[in-house]
mmCIF file of C-alpha atoms in Angstrom:
data_model
loop_
_atom_site.group_PDB
_atom_site.id
_atom_site.type_symbol
_atom_site.label_atom_id
_atom_site.label_comp_id
_atom_site.label_asym_id
_atom_site.label_seq_id
_atom_site.Cartn_x
_atom_site.Cartn_y
_atom_site.Cartn_z
ATOM 1 C CA MET A 1 -66.013 -52.031 33.441
ATOM 2 C CA PRO A 2 -63.090 -49.881 31.805
ATOM 3 C CA ASN A 3 -59.412 -51.988 30.558
ATOM 4 C CA ARG A 4 -56.615 -51.651 32.816
ATOM 5 C CA ARG A 5 -53.107 -51.365 31.044
ATOM 6 C CA THR A 6 -51.042 -53.862 32.700
ATOM 7 C CA PRO A 7 -47.665 -52.505 33.682
ATOM 8 C CA ARG A 8 -46.082 -53.853 31.110
ATOM 9 C CA GLU A 9 -48.309 -51.842 28.818
ATOM 10 C CA ASP A 10 -47.312 -48.414 30.771
ATOM 11 C CA GLN A 11 -43.353 -49.246 29.782
ATOM 12 C CA GLY A 12 -42.252 -46.784 27.345
ATOM 13 C CA ARG A 13 -40.452 -48.086 24.447
ATOM 14 C CA ASP A 14 -37.084 -47.581 26.475
ATOM 15 C CA GLY A 15 -38.110 -50.049 28.778
ATOM 16 C CA SER A 16 -39.103 -46.675 31.641
ATOM 17 C CA ARG A 17 -42.656 -46.354 32.896
ATOM 18 C CA SER A 18 -44.230 -43.452 31.275
ATOM 19 C CA ASP A 19 -45.152 -40.895 33.886
ATOM 20 C CA GLU A 20 -41.601 -41.655 35.220
ATOM 21 C CA ALA A 21 -40.214 -40.938 32.073
ATOM 22 C CA PRO A 22 -40.903 -36.999 32.291
ATOM 23 C CA ARG A 23 -39.437 -36.716 35.476
ATOM 24 C CA PHE A 24 -36.560 -39.042 35.040
ATOM 25 C CA GLU A 25 -35.382 -36.758 31.616
ATOM 26 C CA ARG A 26 -36.038 -33.722 33.841
ATOM 27 C CA SER A 27 -33.826 -34.809 36.294
ATOM 28 C CA ARG A 28 -30.816 -36.047 33.802
ATOM 29 C CA ALA A 29 -31.436 -32.587 32.528
ATOM 30 C CA ASP A 30 -31.053 -30.321 35.466
ATOM 31 C CA ASP A 31 -28.252 -32.130 36.643
ATOM 32 C CA GLY A 32 -26.604 -32.053 33.382
ATOM 33 C CA ARG A 33 -25.168 -35.298 34.042
ATOM 34 C CA ASN A 34 -24.418 -37.678 31.240
ATOM 35 C CA ASP A 35 -25.923 -41.747 31.325
ATOM 36 C CA GLU A 36 -22.883 -43.781 33.292
ATOM 37 C CA GLN A 37 -24.017 -41.127 36.285
ATOM 38 C CA PHE A 38 -27.590 -43.090 36.284
ATOM 39 C CA GLY A 39 -26.869 -46.783 36.412
ATOM 40 C CA GLU A 40 -26.542 -46.757 32.662
ATOM 41 C CA PRO A 41 -22.913 -47.145 30.692
ATOM 42 C CA ARG A 42 -23.751 -46.671 26.747
ATOM 43 C CA ARG A 43 -20.782 -47.359 24.654
ATOM 44 C CA ARG A 44 -20.500 -45.123 21.746
ATOM 45 C CA ASP A 45 -21.087 -47.723 18.597
ATOM 46 C CA GLU A 46 -24.355 -48.453 21.016
ATOM 47 C CA GLU A 47 -26.327 -45.798 21.371
ATOM 48 C CA PRO A 48 -30.224 -46.796 20.470
ATOM 49 C CA ARG A 49 -31.454 -46.787 17.013
ATOM 50 C CA PRO A 50 -35.213 -45.972 16.504
ATOM 51 C CA GLU A 51 -37.475 -48.173 15.844
ATOM 52 C CA GLY A 52 -41.285 -47.903 13.559
ATOM 53 C CA ARG A 53 -40.857 -44.878 13.524
ATOM 54 C CA ARG A 54 -38.266 -42.424 12.885
ATOM 55 C CA ASP A 55 -38.068 -39.430 15.409
ATOM 56 C CA GLU A 56 -38.376 -36.860 12.504
ATOM 57 C CA ASN A 57 -36.664 -33.852 14.479
ATOM 58 C CA ARG A 58 -32.926 -36.404 14.135
ATOM 59 C CA ARG A 59 -34.307 -37.037 11.275
ATOM 60 C CA GLU A 60 -34.301 -33.802 10.023
ATOM 61 C CA GLU A 61 -30.804 -32.719 11.499
ATOM 62 C CA GLY A 62 -29.787 -35.462 9.563
ATOM 63 C CA ARG A 63 -28.491 -37.502 12.355
ATOM 64 C CA TRP A 64 -30.309 -41.006 11.496
ATOM 65 C CA SER A 65 -30.338 -42.538 7.548
ATOM 66 C CA GLU A 66 -32.826 -43.736 6.506
ATOM 67 C CA GLY A 67 -32.261 -46.967 7.188
ATOM 68 C CA GLY A 68 -32.239 -46.390 10.638
ATOM 69 C CA SER A 69 -28.209 -46.670 11.246
ATOM 70 C CA ARG A 70 -26.360 -43.697 12.220
ATOM 71 C CA GLU A 71 -24.710 -41.955 8.919
ATOM 72 C CA GLU A 72 -20.524 -42.100 9.061
ATOM 73 C CA GLY A 73 -18.757 -39.526 10.521
ATOM 74 C CA ARG A 74 -22.082 -37.753 12.145
ATOM 75 C CA ARG A 75 -22.465 -37.533 16.024
ATOM 76 C CA PRO A 76 -25.236 -37.197 19.169
ATOM 77 C CA ALA A 77 -25.244 -33.715 19.488
ATOM 78 C CA SER A 78 -27.006 -35.211 23.271
ATOM 79 C CA SER A 79 -23.719 -37.107 23.853
ATOM 80 C CA SER A 80 -20.261 -35.184 25.999
ATOM 81 C CA SER A 81 -17.655 -37.935 24.798
ATOM 82 C CA SER A 82 -18.798 -37.437 20.755
ATOM 83 C CA ASP A 83 -18.027 -33.945 21.602
ATOM 84 C CA LYS A 84 -14.188 -34.491 21.821
ATOM 85 C CA PRO A 85 -11.561 -35.083 18.903
ATOM 86 C CA ARG A 86 -10.949 -37.900 16.975
ATOM 87 C CA TYR A 87 -7.098 -37.390 18.131
ATOM 88 C CA PRO A 88 -7.522 -34.931 20.901
ATOM 89 C CA HIS A 89 -3.548 -35.473 21.988
ATOM 90 C CA ARG A 90 -2.397 -34.327 19.169
ATOM 91 C CA PRO A 91 -1.728 -30.795 18.064
ATOM 92 C CA PRO A 92 -3.337 -29.270 15.163
ATOM 93 C CA GLN A 93 -0.887 -28.894 12.435
ATOM 94 C CA ASP A 94 0.917 -25.572 11.932
ATOM 95 C CA ARG A 95 0.009 -24.576 8.513
ATOM 96 C CA SER A 96 2.672 -22.138 8.221
ATOM 97 C CA ILE A 97 5.137 -24.883 7.748
ATOM 98 C CA ASP A 98 5.630 -26.760 5.032
ATOM 99 C CA MET A 99 6.718 -30.824 5.854
ATOM 100 C CA ILE A 100 8.043 -33.583 3.708
ATOM 101 C CA PHE A 101 7.041 -36.995 5.232
ATOM 102 C CA GLY A 102 8.380 -40.542 3.817
ATOM 103 C CA LEU A 103 11.366 -42.064 3.723
ATOM 104 C CA ARG A 104 11.863 -41.170 0.015
ATOM 105 C CA PRO A 105 10.212 -38.137 0.054
ATOM 106 C CA ILE A 106 13.218 -36.834 2.680
ATOM 107 C CA LEU A 107 15.724 -37.711 0.071
ATOM 108 C CA GLU A 108 14.865 -37.299 -2.711
ATOM 109 C CA ALA A 109 14.503 -32.916 -0.883
ATOM 110 C CA LEU A 110 17.609 -33.227 0.248
ATOM 111 C CA SER A 111 19.371 -34.676 -3.411
ATOM 112 C CA ALA A 112 17.673 -31.917 -4.593
ATOM 113 C CA GLY A 113 19.554 -29.065 -1.878
ATOM 114 C CA ARG A 114 16.224 -28.076 -0.982
ATOM 115 C CA THR A 115 16.809 -26.501 2.904
ATOM 116 C CA LEU A 116 15.771 -28.667 5.747
ATOM 117 C CA ASP A 117 14.990 -26.836 9.149
ATOM 118 C CA LYS A 118 14.747 -30.438 10.903
ATOM 119 C CA ILE A 119 14.488 -34.071 10.894
ATOM 120 C CA PHE A 120 13.054 -36.822 12.651
ATOM 121 C CA LEU A 121 13.401 -40.169 12.293
ATOM 122 C CA LEU A 122 11.425 -43.231 14.007
ATOM 123 C CA ARG A 123 14.192 -44.566 16.303
ATOM 124 C CA ALA A 124 16.074 -48.227 15.751
ATOM 125 C CA THR A 125 15.213 -47.879 11.605
ATOM 126 C CA LYS A 126 18.737 -48.890 9.923
ATOM 127 C CA ASN A 127 19.028 -49.366 6.091
ATOM 128 C CA SER A 128 20.150 -47.691 3.301
ATOM 129 C CA MET A 129 17.450 -45.274 2.991
ATOM 130 C CA THR A 130 18.228 -44.063 6.806
ATOM 131 C CA GLN A 131 22.258 -44.027 6.367
ATOM 132 C CA ASP A 132 21.734 -42.082 2.638
ATOM 133 C CA ILE A 133 19.638 -38.941 5.064
ATOM 134 C CA ASN A 134 21.736 -38.644 7.813
ATOM 135 C CA ALA A 135 24.999 -38.394 5.618
ATOM 136 C CA LEU A 136 23.241 -35.863 3.599
ATOM 137 C CA ALA A 137 21.745 -33.534 6.415
ATOM 138 C CA ARG A 138 25.038 -34.169 7.902
ATOM 139 C CA GLU A 139 26.602 -32.084 4.900
ATOM 140 C CA ALA A 140 23.839 -29.770 4.844
ATOM 141 C CA SER A 141 24.111 -29.147 8.484
ATOM 142 C CA VAL A 142 20.250 -30.304 9.167
ATOM 143 C CA PRO A 143 19.741 -31.850 12.345
ATOM 144 C CA VAL A 144 18.608 -35.546 12.567
ATOM 145 C CA SER A 145 16.700 -36.913 15.894
ATOM 146 C CA MET A 146 16.373 -40.279 15.924
ATOM 147 C CA VAL A 147 12.500 -40.177 18.242
ATOM 148 C CA PRO A 148 10.293 -42.618 19.335
ATOM 149 C CA VAL A 149 6.772 -43.287 17.363
ATOM 150 C CA GLU A 150 4.845 -41.070 19.765
ATOM 151 C CA LYS A 151 6.917 -38.093 18.538
ATOM 152 C CA LEU A 152 5.909 -38.922 15.128
ATOM 153 C CA ASP A 153 2.615 -39.042 15.860
ATOM 154 C CA ASN A 154 2.020 -35.795 18.011
ATOM 155 C CA ILE A 155 3.488 -34.254 15.076
ATOM 156 C CA THR A 156 1.593 -34.247 12.323
ATOM 157 C CA ARG A 157 -1.858 -36.751 11.556
ATOM 158 C CA LYS A 158 -0.459 -38.362 8.565
ATOM 159 C CA ASN A 159 1.237 -41.690 7.230
ATOM 160 C CA HIS A 160 4.441 -39.882 8.466
ATOM 161 C CA GLN A 161 5.750 -43.669 7.705
ATOM 162 C CA GLY A 162 8.613 -43.256 10.288
ATOM 163 C CA ALA A 163 9.798 -40.258 8.585
ATOM 164 C CA VAL A 164 9.030 -36.830 9.338
ATOM 165 C CA ALA A 165 11.142 -32.979 7.729
ATOM 166 C CA PHE A 166 10.157 -29.398 8.393
ATOM 167 C CA VAL A 167 11.411 -27.464 5.488
ATOM 168 C CA SER A 168 12.564 -23.719 6.246
ATOM 169 C CA PRO A 169 11.205 -20.903 5.449
ATOM 170 C CA ILE A 170 14.421 -18.891 4.662
ATOM 171 C CA ASP A 171 17.448 -20.300 2.839
ATOM 172 C CA TYR A 172 20.599 -20.425 5.500
ATOM 173 C CA MET A 173 23.883 -18.763 3.762
ATOM 174 C CA PRO A 174 27.906 -20.309 4.180
ATOM 175 C CA LEU A 175 29.398 -17.809 6.388
ATOM 176 C CA ASP A 176 32.556 -17.555 4.677
ATOM 177 C CA ASN A 177 31.530 -16.783 2.128
ATOM 178 C CA ILE A 178 29.560 -14.170 3.538
ATOM 179 C CA LEU A 179 32.471 -13.003 5.643
ATOM 180 C CA ALA A 180 34.481 -12.822 2.514
ATOM 181 C CA GLY A 181 32.197 -10.953 0.546
ATOM 182 C CA LEU A 182 32.198 -8.219 3.309
ATOM 183 C CA TYR A 183 35.758 -7.913 3.172
ATOM 184 C CA GLU A 184 35.720 -7.442 -0.750
ATOM 185 C CA GLU A 185 32.904 -4.783 -0.906
ATOM 186 C CA GLY A 186 34.851 -2.638 2.359
ATOM 187 C CA LYS A 187 32.302 -3.454 5.161
ATOM 188 C CA THR A 188 33.041 -3.662 8.497
ATOM 189 C CA PRO A 189 31.533 -6.981 9.328
ATOM 190 C CA LEU A 190 29.204 -7.635 12.006
ATOM 191 C CA LEU A 191 28.286 -10.023 13.421
ATOM 192 C CA LEU A 192 25.685 -11.841 15.833
ATOM 193 C CA VAL A 193 26.511 -15.185 16.956
ATOM 194 C CA LEU A 194 23.742 -17.277 19.086
ATOM 195 C CA ASP A 195 24.168 -20.147 21.874
ATOM 196 C CA ARG A 196 21.252 -22.296 22.617
ATOM 197 C CA ILE A 197 18.267 -19.392 21.592
ATOM 198 C CA THR A 198 15.644 -21.918 21.381
ATOM 199 C CA ASP A 199 12.152 -19.505 22.279
ATOM 200 C CA VAL A 200 10.909 -19.174 18.218
ATOM 201 C CA ARG A 201 9.290 -15.631 19.130
ATOM 202 C CA ASN A 202 12.598 -14.508 20.847
ATOM 203 C CA PHE A 203 14.865 -15.647 17.705
ATOM 204 C CA GLY A 204 12.021 -13.260 15.883
ATOM 205 C CA SER A 205 12.681 -10.413 18.054
ATOM 206 C CA ILE A 206 16.382 -11.060 18.040
ATOM 207 C CA ALA A 207 16.477 -10.575 13.853
ATOM 208 C CA ARG A 208 14.269 -7.714 14.397
ATOM 209 C CA ASN A 209 16.427 -5.729 16.131
ATOM 210 C CA ALA A 210 19.550 -7.247 14.301
ATOM 211 C CA GLU A 211 18.694 -5.997 10.969
ATOM 212 C CA CYS A 212 17.229 -2.528 11.814
ATOM 213 C CA LEU A 213 20.773 -1.804 14.117
ATOM 214 C CA GLY A 214 22.484 -2.977 10.810
ATOM 215 C CA VAL A 215 23.838 -6.650 10.987
ATOM 216 C CA HIS A 216 25.223 -8.359 8.338
ATOM 217 C CA ALA A 217 24.113 -12.077 9.525
ATOM 218 C CA ILE A 218 23.432 -14.179 12.246
ATOM 219 C CA VAL A 219 25.144 -16.928 13.147
ATOM 220 C CA VAL A 220 22.760 -20.180 14.917
ATOM 221 C CA PRO A 221 24.294 -23.745 15.575
ATOM 222 C CA SER A 222 23.041 -27.084 13.610
ATOM 223 C CA HIS A 223 21.443 -28.340 16.875
ATOM 224 C CA GLY A 224 19.924 -26.426 20.154
ATOM 225 C CA ALA A 225 19.419 -23.591 17.544
ATOM 226 C CA ALA A 226 15.197 -21.847 17.820
ATOM 227 C CA GLN A 227 13.613 -23.608 14.459
ATOM 228 C CA ILE A 228 13.003 -20.768 12.319
ATOM 229 C CA ASN A 229 9.292 -21.015 11.271
ATOM 230 C CA GLY A 230 5.787 -18.864 10.673
ATOM 231 C CA ASP A 231 6.135 -17.873 13.996
ATOM 232 C CA ALA A 232 9.873 -16.725 13.513
ATOM 233 C CA LEU A 233 9.178 -14.850 10.639
ATOM 234 C CA LYS A 234 5.960 -13.027 11.853
ATOM 235 C CA THR A 235 8.375 -11.875 15.591
ATOM 236 C CA SER A 236 10.754 -11.230 13.157
ATOM 237 C CA ALA A 237 8.148 -8.259 11.332
ATOM 238 C CA GLY A 238 9.899 -9.658 7.905
ATOM 239 C CA ALA A 239 13.255 -9.026 8.998
ATOM 240 C CA LEU A 240 14.601 -12.607 8.075
ATOM 241 C CA ASN A 241 13.487 -12.829 4.766
ATOM 242 C CA LEU A 242 15.954 -9.225 4.738
ATOM 243 C CA ILE A 243 19.195 -10.824 6.991
ATOM 244 C CA PRO A 244 21.703 -13.804 6.173
ATOM 245 C CA VAL A 245 20.932 -16.873 8.895
ATOM 246 C CA CYS A 246 23.648 -18.634 9.440
ATOM 247 C CA ARG A 247 23.937 -22.616 10.237
ATOM 248 C CA GLU A 248 26.844 -23.890 11.256
ATOM 249 C CA HIS A 249 27.257 -27.773 12.438
ATOM 250 C CA ASN A 250 30.233 -26.850 15.003
ATOM 251 C CA LEU A 251 29.916 -23.248 17.156
ATOM 252 C CA LYS A 252 33.115 -23.813 18.477
ATOM 253 C CA GLN A 253 35.117 -23.890 15.329
ATOM 254 C CA THR A 254 33.397 -20.890 13.873
ATOM 255 C CA LEU A 255 34.259 -18.627 16.318
ATOM 256 C CA THR A 256 37.786 -19.819 15.989
ATOM 257 C CA PHE A 257 37.389 -19.095 12.512
ATOM 258 C CA LEU A 258 36.378 -15.786 13.289
ATOM 259 C CA ARG A 259 38.516 -15.577 15.144
ATOM 260 C CA GLU A 260 41.628 -15.679 12.965
ATOM 261 C CA SER A 261 39.199 -13.943 9.494
ATOM 262 C CA GLY A 262 40.515 -10.754 11.821
ATOM 263 C CA VAL A 263 37.037 -10.485 13.687
ATOM 264 C CA GLN A 264 36.707 -9.738 17.379
ATOM 265 C CA VAL A 265 33.815 -11.700 19.092
ATOM 266 C CA VAL A 266 32.873 -9.840 22.350
ATOM 267 C CA ALA A 267 30.691 -11.923 24.733
ATOM 268 C CA CYS A 268 27.356 -10.939 26.604
ATOM 269 C CA THR A 269 27.759 -12.227 30.177
ATOM 270 C CA GLU A 270 27.066 -11.251 33.551
ATOM 271 C CA LYS A 271 29.709 -12.775 34.880
ATOM 272 C CA SER A 272 32.261 -10.145 33.760
ATOM 273 C CA ASP A 273 33.686 -7.097 35.688
ATOM 274 C CA ALA A 274 33.950 -5.041 32.925
ATOM 275 C CA SER A 275 30.460 -3.105 31.988
ATOM 276 C CA LEU A 276 29.054 -1.798 28.485
ATOM 277 C CA GLU A 277 28.903 2.084 29.709
ATOM 278 C CA ALA A 278 32.415 2.016 30.299
ATOM 279 C CA GLU A 279 33.474 2.305 26.773
ATOM 280 C CA THR A 280 36.445 -0.441 27.570
ATOM 281 C CA VAL A 281 36.068 -2.153 24.370
ATOM 282 C CA ASP A 282 36.212 -1.020 20.982
ATOM 283 C CA LEU A 283 33.310 -2.000 18.635
ATOM 284 C CA THR A 284 33.654 -0.155 16.007
ATOM 285 C CA GLY A 285 36.299 -2.712 14.385
ATOM 286 C CA PRO A 286 35.123 -6.511 12.821
ATOM 287 C CA LEU A 287 33.077 -7.706 14.999
ATOM 288 C CA ALA A 288 30.080 -10.238 16.340
ATOM 289 C CA ILE A 289 28.276 -10.246 18.944
ATOM 290 C CA LEU A 290 28.106 -13.363 20.678
ATOM 291 C CA MET A 291 24.402 -13.801 22.806
ATOM 292 C CA GLY A 292 23.513 -16.805 25.896
ATOM 293 C CA SER A 293 20.527 -18.092 26.186
ATOM 294 C CA GLU A 294 18.566 -17.007 29.113
ATOM 295 C CA GLU A 295 18.616 -20.056 31.617
ATOM 296 C CA ASP A 296 22.153 -20.926 31.085
ATOM 297 C CA GLY A 297 23.695 -17.802 29.655
ATOM 298 C CA ILE A 298 27.089 -18.437 27.053
ATOM 299 C CA SER A 299 28.772 -21.798 27.210
ATOM 300 C CA PRO A 300 31.480 -22.123 28.268
ATOM 301 C CA GLU A 301 33.475 -22.894 26.141
ATOM 302 C CA TYR A 302 32.473 -20.308 24.066
ATOM 303 C CA LEU A 303 33.138 -17.939 26.492
ATOM 304 C CA ARG A 304 37.036 -18.840 26.974
ATOM 305 C CA LEU A 305 36.980 -18.087 23.118
ATOM 306 C CA ALA A 306 35.697 -14.315 23.186
ATOM 307 C CA ASP A 307 38.258 -11.902 22.488
ATOM 308 C CA HIS A 308 36.270 -9.522 25.740
ATOM 309 C CA LYS A 309 33.342 -9.882 28.042
ATOM 310 C CA LEU A 310 30.740 -7.238 28.891
ATOM 311 C CA ARG A 311 27.998 -7.062 31.032
ATOM 312 C CA ILE A 312 24.563 -4.832 30.830
ATOM 313 C CA PRO A 313 25.045 -2.344 33.745
ATOM 314 C CA MET A 314 21.117 -2.513 35.168
ATOM 315 C CA ALA A 315 19.881 -0.717 38.659
ATOM 316 C CA GLY A 316 16.868 -2.680 39.045
ATOM 317 C CA GLN A 317 16.510 -5.534 41.567
ATOM 318 C CA ILE A 318 15.512 -8.195 38.416
ATOM 319 C CA SER A 319 19.426 -8.982 37.750
ATOM 320 C CA SER A 320 18.595 -10.896 34.123
ATOM 321 C CA LEU A 321 16.800 -9.302 30.962
ATOM 322 C CA ASN A 322 15.377 -11.252 28.321
ATOM 323 C CA VAL A 323 17.153 -12.094 25.471
ATOM 324 C CA SER A 324 16.107 -10.522 22.549
ATOM 325 C CA VAL A 325 16.517 -7.773 25.118
ATOM 326 C CA ALA A 326 19.384 -7.330 25.772
ATOM 327 C CA SER A 327 20.323 -8.006 21.795
ATOM 328 C CA GLY A 328 19.120 -4.533 21.665
ATOM 329 C CA ILE A 329 21.196 -3.198 23.499
ATOM 330 C CA MET A 330 24.669 -4.396 22.653
ATOM 331 C CA LEU A 331 23.607 -4.181 19.104
ATOM 332 C CA TYR A 332 22.510 -0.321 19.861
ATOM 333 C CA GLU A 333 25.770 0.256 21.977
ATOM 334 C CA VAL A 334 27.598 -0.708 18.354
ATOM 335 C CA LEU A 335 26.090 1.113 16.277
ATOM 336 C CA ARG A 336 26.263 4.475 18.574
ATOM 337 C CA GLN A 337 30.205 3.975 18.486
ATOM 338 C CA ARG A 338 30.193 3.427 15.193
ATOM 339 C CA LEU A 339 28.104 6.388 13.853
ATOM 340 C CA GLY A 340 30.433 8.116 16.461
ATOM 341 C CA ALA A 341 33.460 6.829 15.067
ATOM 342 C CA VAL A 342 32.150 8.198 11.633
ATOM 343 C CA LYS A 343 31.476 12.143 12.303
ATOM 344 C CA GLU A 344 34.679 12.299 14.366
#
């Protein structure tokens, strides 16, 4: 009499019947669903381990160690949830930017005179070191922001200890030294002042326009300006390595200083009645072109300090230009007038 297998003997090692296992696996593969959808919720650390003999395929792929346990750092390809990155909410670090972590390294960098672009400190942190960092950063016109820990975690995966600083790829220059040097050399100063230009690529394009059209220096505020990083350098086509950039703590005082130094401040704004093509303003003398953001334009307090306001004429239905394009048009008109004055 033939031996009959009991239902328990017909079950496979995973508890399912052997004649149903292939159909179950096929339907799972066809539907593309995971274990949770089949009523088998499974934690990442509770994956089935081979009992008795090891699965040769898994062994060849290096998914299991000799003791039958998962090797550290390995993730099974069959689990869709384990394919996600370990830190899905954190962006990859930009390799073109040099960063400093920790209060002591940042303090030492400031003391050594290293050019920092921005400093982020953990909010509600108050000690002697943070006070020294704030004092030195204020002297160097380096913006300091007090931020929550989530902001620091999003910036870097490193153990930041509540302090992160970006090292600038360029060295900022003092405006008064540049202006005095231009006058001593007998040159007619041409400066470009940017108010709240925060887009990195726009800033890079503006720097490229400025270098090509003869600007001697770009003036930016210490707060509310685009970060000069690898993207800015690339977009500028290397112009930021050639043209000086001046970072000023108070742009209002800077504009007043320029006017007192004999520099005419001309603001480019669509709110002006005077048009650029009318040539109502002489742009051949010492000049500072003031450009504002695309969203809000130039701040009213800065507009009041401008000697002249000019708008760029337009014939289309769109009433505004990209700020990098607008800066190129303004600077071209300056160069055109100056070249015409030299020929005369």
